[in-house]
mmCIF file of C-alpha atoms in Angstrom:
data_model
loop_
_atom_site.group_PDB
_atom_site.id
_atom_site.type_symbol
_atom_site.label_atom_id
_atom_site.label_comp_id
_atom_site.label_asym_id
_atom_site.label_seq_id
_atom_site.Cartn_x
_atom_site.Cartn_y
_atom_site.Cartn_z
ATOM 1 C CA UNK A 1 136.184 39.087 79.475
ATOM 2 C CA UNK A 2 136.127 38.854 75.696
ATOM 3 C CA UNK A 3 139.774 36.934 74.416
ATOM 4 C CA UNK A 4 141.192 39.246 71.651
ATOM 5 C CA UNK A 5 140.887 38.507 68.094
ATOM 6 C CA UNK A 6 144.123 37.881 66.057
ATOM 7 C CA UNK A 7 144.696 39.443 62.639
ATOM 8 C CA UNK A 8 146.575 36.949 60.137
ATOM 9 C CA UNK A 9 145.763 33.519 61.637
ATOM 10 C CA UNK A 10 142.419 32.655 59.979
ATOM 11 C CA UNK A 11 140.995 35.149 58.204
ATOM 12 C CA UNK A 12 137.524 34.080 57.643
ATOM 13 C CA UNK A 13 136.761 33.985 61.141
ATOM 14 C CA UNK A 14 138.502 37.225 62.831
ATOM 15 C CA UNK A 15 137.210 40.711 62.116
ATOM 16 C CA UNK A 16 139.491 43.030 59.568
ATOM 17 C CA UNK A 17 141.805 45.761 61.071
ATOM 18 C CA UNK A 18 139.661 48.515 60.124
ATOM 19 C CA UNK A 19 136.758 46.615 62.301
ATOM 20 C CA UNK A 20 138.884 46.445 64.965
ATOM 21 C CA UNK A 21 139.795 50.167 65.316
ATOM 22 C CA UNK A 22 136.264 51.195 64.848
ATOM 23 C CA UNK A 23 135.882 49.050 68.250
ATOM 24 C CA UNK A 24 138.871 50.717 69.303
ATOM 25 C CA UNK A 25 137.592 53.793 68.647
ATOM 26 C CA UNK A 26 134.706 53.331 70.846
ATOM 27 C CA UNK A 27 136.865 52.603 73.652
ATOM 28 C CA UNK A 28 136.859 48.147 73.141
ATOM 29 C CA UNK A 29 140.059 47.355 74.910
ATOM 30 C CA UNK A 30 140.296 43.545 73.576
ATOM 31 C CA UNK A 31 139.805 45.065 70.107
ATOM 32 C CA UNK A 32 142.825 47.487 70.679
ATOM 33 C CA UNK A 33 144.355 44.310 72.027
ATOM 34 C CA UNK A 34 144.193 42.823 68.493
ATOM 35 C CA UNK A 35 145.423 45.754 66.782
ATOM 36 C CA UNK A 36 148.446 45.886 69.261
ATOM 37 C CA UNK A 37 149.437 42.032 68.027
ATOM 38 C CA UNK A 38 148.537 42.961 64.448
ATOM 39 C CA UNK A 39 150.803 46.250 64.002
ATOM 40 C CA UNK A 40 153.307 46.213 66.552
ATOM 41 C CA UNK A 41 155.889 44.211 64.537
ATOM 42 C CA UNK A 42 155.249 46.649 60.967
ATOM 43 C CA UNK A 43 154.917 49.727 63.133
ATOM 44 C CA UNK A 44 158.297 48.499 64.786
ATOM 45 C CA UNK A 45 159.789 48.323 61.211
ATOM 46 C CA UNK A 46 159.155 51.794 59.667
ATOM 47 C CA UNK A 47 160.149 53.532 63.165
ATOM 48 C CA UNK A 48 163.250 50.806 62.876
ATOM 49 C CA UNK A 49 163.911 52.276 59.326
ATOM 50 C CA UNK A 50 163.543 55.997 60.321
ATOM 51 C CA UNK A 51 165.534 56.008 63.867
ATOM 52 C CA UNK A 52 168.067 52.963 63.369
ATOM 53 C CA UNK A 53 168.595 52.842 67.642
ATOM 54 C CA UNK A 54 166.624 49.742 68.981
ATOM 55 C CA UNK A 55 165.791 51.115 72.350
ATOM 56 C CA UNK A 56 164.423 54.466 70.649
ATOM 57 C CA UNK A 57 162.353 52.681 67.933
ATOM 58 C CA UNK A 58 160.678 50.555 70.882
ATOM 59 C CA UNK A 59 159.941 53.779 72.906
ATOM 60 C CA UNK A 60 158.516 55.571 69.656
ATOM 61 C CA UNK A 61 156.845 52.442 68.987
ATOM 62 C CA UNK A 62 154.795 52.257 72.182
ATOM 63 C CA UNK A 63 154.210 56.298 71.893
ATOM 64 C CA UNK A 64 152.688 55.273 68.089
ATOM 65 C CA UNK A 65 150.024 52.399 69.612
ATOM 66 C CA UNK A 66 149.138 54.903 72.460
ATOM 67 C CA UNK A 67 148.587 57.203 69.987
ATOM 68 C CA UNK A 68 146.149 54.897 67.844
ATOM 69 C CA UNK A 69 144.404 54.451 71.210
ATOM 70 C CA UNK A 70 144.149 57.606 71.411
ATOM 71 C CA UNK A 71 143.161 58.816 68.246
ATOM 72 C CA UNK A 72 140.956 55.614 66.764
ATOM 73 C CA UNK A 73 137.885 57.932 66.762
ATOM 74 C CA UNK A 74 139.547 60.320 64.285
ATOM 75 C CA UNK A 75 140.315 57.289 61.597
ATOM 76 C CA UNK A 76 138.450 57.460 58.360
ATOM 77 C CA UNK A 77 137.989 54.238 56.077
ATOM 78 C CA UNK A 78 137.515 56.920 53.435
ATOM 79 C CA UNK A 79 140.469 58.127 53.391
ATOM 80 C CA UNK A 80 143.017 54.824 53.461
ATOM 81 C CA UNK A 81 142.979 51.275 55.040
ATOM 82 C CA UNK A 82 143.866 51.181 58.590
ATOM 83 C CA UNK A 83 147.220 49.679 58.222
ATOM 84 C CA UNK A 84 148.237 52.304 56.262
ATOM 85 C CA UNK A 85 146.706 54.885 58.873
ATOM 86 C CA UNK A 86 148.901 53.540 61.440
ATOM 87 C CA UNK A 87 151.899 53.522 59.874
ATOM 88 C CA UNK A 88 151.724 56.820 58.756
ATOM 89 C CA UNK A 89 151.497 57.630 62.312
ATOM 90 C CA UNK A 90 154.593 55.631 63.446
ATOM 91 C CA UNK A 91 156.855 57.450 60.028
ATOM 92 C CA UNK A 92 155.364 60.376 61.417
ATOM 93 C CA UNK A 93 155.972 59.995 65.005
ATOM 94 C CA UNK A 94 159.920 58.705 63.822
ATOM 95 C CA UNK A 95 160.788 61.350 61.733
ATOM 96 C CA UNK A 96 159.353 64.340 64.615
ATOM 97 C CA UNK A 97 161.690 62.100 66.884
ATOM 98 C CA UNK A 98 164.986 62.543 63.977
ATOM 99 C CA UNK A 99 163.913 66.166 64.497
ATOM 100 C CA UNK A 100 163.761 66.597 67.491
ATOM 101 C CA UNK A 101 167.582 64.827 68.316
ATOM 102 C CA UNK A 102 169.150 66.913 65.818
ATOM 103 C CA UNK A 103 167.381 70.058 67.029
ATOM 104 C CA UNK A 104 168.927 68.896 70.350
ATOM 105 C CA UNK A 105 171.943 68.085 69.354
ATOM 106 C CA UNK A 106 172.122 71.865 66.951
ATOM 107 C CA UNK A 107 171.084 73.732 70.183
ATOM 108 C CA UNK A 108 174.088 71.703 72.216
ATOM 109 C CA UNK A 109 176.399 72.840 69.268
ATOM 110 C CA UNK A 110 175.508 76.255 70.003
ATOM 111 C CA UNK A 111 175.614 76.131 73.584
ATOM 112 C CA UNK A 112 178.765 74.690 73.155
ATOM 113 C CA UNK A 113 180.110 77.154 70.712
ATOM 114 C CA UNK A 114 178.863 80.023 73.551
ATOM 115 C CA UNK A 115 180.912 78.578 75.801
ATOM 116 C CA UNK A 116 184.029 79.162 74.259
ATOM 117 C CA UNK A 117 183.103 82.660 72.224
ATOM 118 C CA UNK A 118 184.927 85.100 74.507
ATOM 119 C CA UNK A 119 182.552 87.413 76.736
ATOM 120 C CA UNK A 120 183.770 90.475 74.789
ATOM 121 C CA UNK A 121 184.412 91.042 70.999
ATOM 122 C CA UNK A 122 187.635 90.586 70.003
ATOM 123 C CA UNK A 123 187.667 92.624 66.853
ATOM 124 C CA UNK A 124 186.144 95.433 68.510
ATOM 125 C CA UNK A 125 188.703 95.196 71.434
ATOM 126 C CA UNK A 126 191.699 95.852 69.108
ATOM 127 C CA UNK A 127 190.086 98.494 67.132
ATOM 128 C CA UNK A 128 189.260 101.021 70.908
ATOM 129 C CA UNK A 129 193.071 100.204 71.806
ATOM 130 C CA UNK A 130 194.616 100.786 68.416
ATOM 131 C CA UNK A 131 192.277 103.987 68.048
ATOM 132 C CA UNK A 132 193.064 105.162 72.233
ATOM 133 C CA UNK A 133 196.972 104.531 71.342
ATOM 134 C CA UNK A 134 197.014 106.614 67.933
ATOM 135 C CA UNK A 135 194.877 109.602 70.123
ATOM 136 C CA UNK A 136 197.734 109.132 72.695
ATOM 137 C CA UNK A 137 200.466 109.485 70.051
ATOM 138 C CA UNK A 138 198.895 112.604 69.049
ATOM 139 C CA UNK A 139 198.532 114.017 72.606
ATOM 140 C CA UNK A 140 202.136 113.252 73.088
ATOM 141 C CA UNK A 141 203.024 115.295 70.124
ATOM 142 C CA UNK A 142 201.570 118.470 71.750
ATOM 143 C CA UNK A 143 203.879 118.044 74.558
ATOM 144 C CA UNK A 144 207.225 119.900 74.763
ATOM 145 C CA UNK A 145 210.554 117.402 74.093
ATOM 146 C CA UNK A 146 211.284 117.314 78.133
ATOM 147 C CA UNK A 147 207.813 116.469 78.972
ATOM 148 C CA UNK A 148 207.431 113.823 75.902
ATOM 149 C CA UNK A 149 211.095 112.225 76.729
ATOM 150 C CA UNK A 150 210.162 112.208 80.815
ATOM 151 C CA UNK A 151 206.596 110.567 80.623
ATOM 152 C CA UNK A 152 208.413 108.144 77.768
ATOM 153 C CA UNK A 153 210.796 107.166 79.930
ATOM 154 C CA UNK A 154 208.769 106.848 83.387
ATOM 155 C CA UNK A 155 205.256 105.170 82.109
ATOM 156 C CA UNK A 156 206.685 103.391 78.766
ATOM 157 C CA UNK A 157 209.950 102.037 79.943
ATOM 158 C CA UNK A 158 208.731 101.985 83.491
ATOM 159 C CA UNK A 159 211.941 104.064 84.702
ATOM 160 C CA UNK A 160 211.692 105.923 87.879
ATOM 161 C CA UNK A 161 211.773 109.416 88.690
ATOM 162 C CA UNK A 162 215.578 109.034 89.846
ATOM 163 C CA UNK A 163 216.237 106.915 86.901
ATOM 164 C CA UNK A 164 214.319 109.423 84.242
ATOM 165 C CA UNK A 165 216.454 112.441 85.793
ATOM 166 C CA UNK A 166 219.499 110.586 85.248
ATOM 167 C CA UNK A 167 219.108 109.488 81.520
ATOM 168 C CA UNK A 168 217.980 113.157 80.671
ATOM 169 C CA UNK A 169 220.717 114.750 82.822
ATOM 170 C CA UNK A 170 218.452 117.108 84.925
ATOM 171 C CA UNK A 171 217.678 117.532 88.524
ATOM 172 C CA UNK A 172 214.775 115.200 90.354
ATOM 173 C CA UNK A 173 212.830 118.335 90.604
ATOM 174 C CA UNK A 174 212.844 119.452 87.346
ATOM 175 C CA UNK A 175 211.859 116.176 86.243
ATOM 176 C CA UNK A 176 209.158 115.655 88.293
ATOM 177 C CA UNK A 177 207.486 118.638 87.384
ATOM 178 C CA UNK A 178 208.166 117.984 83.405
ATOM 179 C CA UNK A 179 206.231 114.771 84.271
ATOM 180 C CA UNK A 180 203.236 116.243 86.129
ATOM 181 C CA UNK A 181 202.968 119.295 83.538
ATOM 182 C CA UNK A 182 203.117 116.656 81.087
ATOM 183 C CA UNK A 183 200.618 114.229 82.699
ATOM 184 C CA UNK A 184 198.015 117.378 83.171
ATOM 185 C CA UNK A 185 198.661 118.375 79.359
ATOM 186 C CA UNK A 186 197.960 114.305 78.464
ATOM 187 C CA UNK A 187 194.850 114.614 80.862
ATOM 188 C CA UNK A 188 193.382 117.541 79.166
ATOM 189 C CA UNK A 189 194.360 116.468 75.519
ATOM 190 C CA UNK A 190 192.919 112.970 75.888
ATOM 191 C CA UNK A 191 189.420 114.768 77.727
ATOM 192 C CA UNK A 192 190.332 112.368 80.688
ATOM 193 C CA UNK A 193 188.168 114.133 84.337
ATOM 194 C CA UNK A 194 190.154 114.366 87.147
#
Protein backbone atom coordinates (compact mmCIF):
# COMPACT_ATOMS: atom_id res chain seq x y z
CA UNK A 1 0.00 0.00 0.00
CA UNK A 2 1.31 3.36 -1.16
CA UNK A 3 1.54 5.96 2.28
CA UNK A 4 -0.26 9.21 1.18
CA UNK A 5 1.53 12.23 0.18
CA UNK A 6 1.09 15.42 2.34
CA UNK A 7 0.51 18.84 0.79
CA UNK A 8 2.41 21.75 2.79
CA UNK A 9 5.21 19.82 4.56
CA UNK A 10 8.00 19.82 1.93
CA UNK A 11 7.12 20.96 -1.12
CA UNK A 12 9.82 19.89 -3.38
CA UNK A 13 9.25 16.41 -2.76
CA UNK A 14 5.24 15.85 -2.66
CA UNK A 15 3.17 16.16 -5.81
CA UNK A 16 0.89 19.59 -6.18
CA UNK A 17 -2.91 19.41 -5.43
CA UNK A 18 -3.91 19.52 -8.90
CA UNK A 19 -1.58 16.18 -9.36
CA UNK A 20 -3.21 14.69 -6.76
CA UNK A 21 -6.84 15.01 -8.01
CA UNK A 22 -5.88 13.97 -11.44
CA UNK A 23 -4.90 10.61 -9.42
CA UNK A 24 -8.01 11.06 -7.71
CA UNK A 25 -9.77 11.30 -10.61
CA UNK A 26 -8.64 8.04 -11.84
CA UNK A 27 -9.87 6.40 -8.86
CA UNK A 28 -6.02 6.57 -6.57
CA UNK A 29 -7.40 6.31 -3.10
CA UNK A 30 -3.96 7.37 -1.25
CA UNK A 31 -3.99 10.38 -3.61
CA UNK A 32 -7.60 11.32 -2.45
CA UNK A 33 -6.08 10.57 0.93
CA UNK A 34 -3.75 13.58 0.46
CA UNK A 35 -6.28 15.84 -0.78
CA UNK A 36 -8.54 14.93 2.28
CA UNK A 37 -5.45 16.22 4.76
CA UNK A 38 -4.76 19.11 2.38
CA UNK A 39 -8.45 20.70 2.16
CA UNK A 40 -10.34 19.49 4.93
CA UNK A 41 -9.33 22.28 7.35
CA UNK A 42 -10.02 25.38 4.34
CA UNK A 43 -13.04 23.48 3.10
CA UNK A 44 -14.11 23.38 6.91
CA UNK A 45 -13.64 27.23 6.98
CA UNK A 46 -15.78 28.57 4.07
CA UNK A 47 -18.70 25.96 5.01
CA UNK A 48 -17.83 27.39 8.80
CA UNK A 49 -18.34 30.96 7.33
CA UNK A 50 -21.55 30.15 5.32
CA UNK A 51 -23.53 27.82 8.00
CA UNK A 52 -22.06 29.16 11.46
CA UNK A 53 -23.44 25.54 13.34
CA UNK A 54 -20.31 23.29 13.98
CA UNK A 55 -22.03 19.98 13.69
CA UNK A 56 -23.67 21.14 10.23
CA UNK A 57 -20.42 22.57 8.74
CA UNK A 58 -18.71 19.06 9.60
CA UNK A 59 -21.62 17.13 7.92
CA UNK A 60 -21.49 19.55 4.77
CA UNK A 61 -17.90 19.23 5.00
CA UNK A 62 -17.70 15.45 4.58
CA UNK A 63 -20.69 15.72 1.80
CA UNK A 64 -18.02 18.42 -0.05
CA UNK A 65 -14.80 15.71 0.00
CA UNK A 66 -17.28 12.93 -1.12
CA UNK A 67 -18.22 15.06 -3.63
CA UNK A 68 -14.52 15.79 -4.93
CA UNK A 69 -14.29 11.98 -4.91
CA UNK A 70 -16.85 11.89 -6.78
CA UNK A 71 -16.47 14.39 -9.25
CA UNK A 72 -12.34 14.56 -9.65
CA UNK A 73 -12.80 13.39 -13.29
CA UNK A 74 -14.86 16.49 -14.15
CA UNK A 75 -11.93 19.04 -12.77
CA UNK A 76 -10.26 21.16 -15.35
CA UNK A 77 -6.70 22.80 -14.68
CA UNK A 78 -7.94 25.15 -17.39
CA UNK A 79 -10.34 26.54 -15.81
CA UNK A 80 -8.83 27.37 -12.01
CA UNK A 81 -6.31 25.70 -9.56
CA UNK A 82 -7.68 22.89 -7.66
CA UNK A 83 -7.92 24.57 -4.38
CA UNK A 84 -10.02 26.94 -5.70
CA UNK A 85 -12.19 24.10 -7.44
CA UNK A 86 -12.86 22.65 -4.17
CA UNK A 87 -13.82 25.35 -2.38
CA UNK A 88 -16.15 26.50 -4.70
CA UNK A 89 -17.74 23.25 -4.16
CA UNK A 90 -17.88 23.44 -0.31
CA UNK A 91 -19.49 27.61 -0.70
CA UNK A 92 -21.61 25.91 -3.01
CA UNK A 93 -22.62 22.92 -1.15
CA UNK A 94 -23.08 25.60 2.20
CA UNK A 95 -25.09 28.03 0.71
CA UNK A 96 -27.72 25.01 -1.09
CA UNK A 97 -27.63 23.84 2.68
CA UNK A 98 -28.73 27.90 4.01
CA UNK A 99 -31.38 27.21 1.35
CA UNK A 100 -32.53 24.48 1.98
CA UNK A 101 -33.11 25.27 6.16
CA UNK A 102 -34.87 28.33 5.38
CA UNK A 103 -36.99 26.68 2.69
CA UNK A 104 -37.72 24.29 5.61
CA UNK A 105 -38.19 26.43 8.04
CA UNK A 106 -40.73 28.92 5.30
CA UNK A 107 -42.71 25.68 4.53
CA UNK A 108 -43.05 25.02 8.62
CA UNK A 109 -44.24 28.74 8.79
CA UNK A 110 -46.86 27.92 6.47
CA UNK A 111 -47.85 24.73 7.79
CA UNK A 112 -48.02 26.39 10.86
CA UNK A 113 -50.01 29.33 9.73
CA UNK A 114 -52.62 26.42 8.12
CA UNK A 115 -53.04 25.19 11.22
CA UNK A 116 -54.56 27.96 12.78
CA UNK A 117 -56.44 29.62 9.47
CA UNK A 118 -60.00 28.51 10.27
CA UNK A 119 -61.43 25.63 7.91
CA UNK A 120 -63.99 28.10 6.51
CA UNK A 121 -63.68 31.83 5.44
CA UNK A 122 -64.54 34.08 7.83
CA UNK A 123 -65.34 37.06 5.70
CA UNK A 124 -67.43 35.10 3.52
CA UNK A 125 -69.30 33.56 6.57
CA UNK A 126 -70.60 36.99 7.74
CA UNK A 127 -71.45 38.24 4.40
CA UNK A 128 -74.25 34.65 3.61
CA UNK A 129 -75.64 35.43 7.27
CA UNK A 130 -75.88 39.19 7.02
CA UNK A 131 -77.32 38.71 3.34
CA UNK A 132 -79.88 35.37 4.67
CA UNK A 133 -80.96 37.82 7.72
CA UNK A 134 -81.73 41.04 5.48
CA UNK A 135 -83.82 38.33 2.91
CA UNK A 136 -85.54 37.23 6.20
CA UNK A 137 -86.37 40.81 7.23
CA UNK A 138 -87.92 41.23 3.98
CA UNK A 139 -89.95 37.97 4.08
CA UNK A 140 -91.17 39.04 7.43
CA UNK A 141 -92.43 42.22 6.00
CA UNK A 142 -94.85 40.34 3.67
CA UNK A 143 -96.40 38.78 6.60
CA UNK A 144 -99.60 40.16 8.20
CA UNK A 145 -98.91 42.04 11.91
CA UNK A 146 -100.35 38.72 13.85
CA UNK A 147 -98.24 36.41 11.93
CA UNK A 148 -94.97 38.84 12.09
CA UNK A 149 -95.63 39.57 16.05
CA UNK A 150 -96.35 35.49 16.69
CA UNK A 151 -93.23 34.02 14.80
CA UNK A 152 -91.26 37.22 16.59
CA UNK A 153 -92.20 36.24 19.67
CA UNK A 154 -91.97 32.23 19.43
CA UNK A 155 -88.54 31.76 17.25
CA UNK A 156 -86.78 35.26 18.23
CA UNK A 157 -87.54 35.53 21.86
CA UNK A 158 -87.94 31.81 22.12
CA UNK A 159 -91.55 32.24 23.83
CA UNK A 160 -93.89 29.40 23.65
CA UNK A 161 -97.07 28.93 22.05
CA UNK A 162 -98.89 29.51 25.56
CA UNK A 163 -96.60 32.30 26.27
CA UNK A 164 -97.00 34.03 22.54
CA UNK A 165 -100.97 33.75 23.01
CA UNK A 166 -100.72 35.44 26.19
CA UNK A 167 -98.55 38.55 25.28
CA UNK A 168 -100.81 39.06 22.11
CA UNK A 169 -104.06 38.42 24.03
CA UNK A 170 -105.55 35.70 21.68
CA UNK A 171 -106.57 32.15 22.03
CA UNK A 172 -103.78 29.10 21.70
CA UNK A 173 -105.53 28.24 18.56
CA UNK A 174 -105.53 31.25 16.88
CA UNK A 175 -102.02 31.60 17.58
CA UNK A 176 -100.89 28.56 16.47
CA UNK A 177 -102.31 28.84 13.24
CA UNK A 178 -100.94 32.67 12.82
CA UNK A 179 -97.60 30.85 13.40
CA UNK A 180 -97.94 27.98 10.90
CA UNK A 181 -99.60 30.39 8.16
CA UNK A 182 -96.77 32.49 8.92
CA UNK A 183 -94.03 29.80 8.88
CA UNK A 184 -95.54 28.46 5.30
CA UNK A 185 -95.58 32.23 3.99
CA UNK A 186 -91.60 32.47 5.41
CA UNK A 187 -91.07 28.99 3.65
CA UNK A 188 -92.32 30.07 0.35
CA UNK A 189 -90.84 33.70 0.49
CA UNK A 190 -87.35 32.52 1.44
CA UNK A 191 -87.71 29.47 -1.63
CA UNK A 192 -87.01 27.05 1.37
CA UNK A 193 -88.50 22.94 -0.06
CA UNK A 194 -90.44 21.29 2.25
Amino acid sequence: MKEAVHIGRNPSMEPDLEELVGRVALGDEPAFASVYDAVVNPVLGVVRAVLRDQAQSEEVAQEVLVEVWRTAPRYRSDRGTAINWILTLAHRRAVDRVRHVEAVAARDHKAALLDHTPEYDEVTEQVEARLEREQVRRCLRTLTEIQRQAVTLAYYRGLTYRQVAESLALPLGTVKTRLRDGLIRLRDCLGVTA
